[in-house]
Amino acid sequence: MLSTRIARAASGDTIIEVRLHKGFPQGGVLSALMWILVADGLLRALNSAAYFAQGYADDFSILVEGLDLATVCRVMQAALLRVEKWCENHGLSVNPTNTEMVLPFHT
C-alpha cells in the first residue's frame, strides 16, 4: 500500500503526480488505527515523564502550567525535546508549520 501510492493534484490543465513513500492516506480506513498505534507510544512516553499530554483525532496537545513564564517555557522546551527524540527514534518528524504554542494569561 505505501510503496505504490501516488498523490495527484489537478488545477485547470495542470496535473501533478507524486509517488508517496511514507504515511497513510487522509480518510483511509486504516489511517486512524495506525495513528492510534503510533500516538499511543508517544503519549505514554510523555505522560510517564510527568507531562500532561493528550491526543485527539490526529493531533497532540501538551499542557504546561505555572506562575513563572520562564519556568513554563523551560518545561515545555524539555517536553518538546522529548517529542523530538522519540520521533527520531521511531523514524518520524514533527511538521513545524502544524505546531503552535498558546500562552493564555490570567490576571
PDB file of C-alpha atoms in Angstrom, residues 23-76:
ATOM      1  CA  GLY A  23       2.288   7.762   5.693  1.00  0.00           C
ATOM      2  CA  PHE A  24      -1.318   6.783   5.200  1.00  0.00           C
ATOM      3  CA  PRO A  25      -3.973   8.415   3.053  1.00  0.00           C
ATOM      4  CA  GLN A  26      -6.189  11.088   4.611  1.00  0.00           C
ATOM      5  CA  GLY A  27      -9.521   9.454   5.404  1.00  0.00           C
ATOM      6  CA  GLY A  28      -8.216   5.953   4.732  1.00  0.00           C
ATOM      7  CA  VAL A  29      -9.803   3.018   6.547  1.00  0.00           C
ATOM      8  CA  LEU A  30      -6.596   2.144   8.422  1.00  0.00           C
ATOM      9  CA  SER A  31      -5.269   5.696   8.868  1.00  0.00           C
ATOM     10  CA  ALA A  32      -6.882   6.309  12.263  1.00  0.00           C
ATOM     11  CA  LEU A  33      -5.851   2.913  13.631  1.00  0.00           C
ATOM     12  CA  MET A  34      -2.249   3.397  12.510  1.00  0.00           C
ATOM     13  CA  TRP A  35      -2.144   6.868  14.070  1.00  0.00           C
ATOM     14  CA  ILE A  36      -3.506   5.485  17.349  1.00  0.00           C
ATOM     15  CA  LEU A  37      -0.880   2.740  17.411  1.00  0.00           C
ATOM     16  CA  VAL A  38       1.917   5.260  16.848  1.00  0.00           C
ATOM     17  CA  ALA A  39       0.470   8.055  19.002  1.00  0.00           C
ATOM     18  CA  ASP A  40      -0.073   5.795  21.985  1.00  0.00           C
ATOM     19  CA  GLY A  41       3.672   5.256  22.366  1.00  0.00           C
ATOM     20  CA  LEU A  42       4.429   8.969  22.356  1.00  0.00           C
ATOM     21  CA  LEU A  43       1.575   9.784  24.726  1.00  0.00           C
ATOM     22  CA  ARG A  44       2.766   7.093  27.146  1.00  0.00           C
ATOM     23  CA  ALA A  45       6.335   8.400  26.976  1.00  0.00           C
ATOM     24  CA  LEU A  46       5.246  11.967  27.729  1.00  0.00           C
ATOM     25  CA  ASN A  47       2.768  11.105  30.468  1.00  0.00           C
ATOM     26  CA  SER A  48       5.175   8.695  32.178  1.00  0.00           C
ATOM     27  CA  ALA A  49       7.684  11.582  32.304  1.00  0.00           C
ATOM     28  CA  ALA A  50       5.095  13.638  34.252  1.00  0.00           C
ATOM     29  CA  TYR A  51       3.933  15.791  31.314  1.00  0.00           C
ATOM     30  CA  PHE A  52       0.213  16.173  30.672  1.00  0.00           C
ATOM     31  CA  ALA A  53      -0.224  15.041  27.066  1.00  0.00           C
ATOM     32  CA  GLN A  54      -3.455  14.242  25.241  1.00  0.00           C
ATOM     33  CA  GLY A  55      -4.263  13.033  21.757  1.00  0.00           C
ATOM     34  CA  TYR A  56      -7.413  13.868  19.830  1.00  0.00           C
ATOM     35  CA  ALA A  57      -8.145  12.754  16.262  1.00  0.00           C
ATOM     36  CA  ASP A  58      -4.694  13.156  14.703  1.00  0.00           C
ATOM     37  CA  ASP A  59      -3.374  15.902  16.993  1.00  0.00           C
ATOM     38  CA  PHE A  60      -1.309  16.074  20.164  1.00  0.00           C
ATOM     39  CA  SER A  61      -1.524  18.541  22.997  1.00  0.00           C
ATOM     40  CA  ILE A  62       0.946  19.067  25.831  1.00  0.00           C
ATOM     41  CA  LEU A  63      -0.185  21.244  28.726  1.00  0.00           C
ATOM     42  CA  VAL A  64       2.302  23.004  30.978  1.00  0.00           C
ATOM     43  CA  GLU A  65       1.127  25.260  33.820  1.00  0.00           C
ATOM     44  CA  GLY A  66       2.995  27.577  36.116  1.00  0.00           C
ATOM     45  CA  LEU A  67       3.209  31.020  37.662  1.00  0.00           C
ATOM     46  CA  ASP A  68       6.563  31.945  36.119  1.00  0.00           C
ATOM     47  CA  LEU A  69       6.746  32.248  32.318  1.00  0.00           C
ATOM     48  CA  ALA A  70      10.447  31.358  32.170  1.00  0.00           C
ATOM     49  CA  THR A  71       9.832  28.108  34.062  1.00  0.00           C
ATOM     50  CA  VAL A  72       6.837  27.228  31.896  1.00  0.00           C
ATOM     51  CA  CYS A  73       8.915  27.797  28.748  1.00  0.00           C
ATOM     52  CA  ARG A  74      11.795  25.700  30.125  1.00  0.00           C
ATOM     53  CA  VAL A  75       9.462  22.799  30.997  1.00  0.00           C
ATOM     54  CA  MET A  76       7.729  22.986  27.606  1.00  0.00           C
TER      55      MET A  76
END
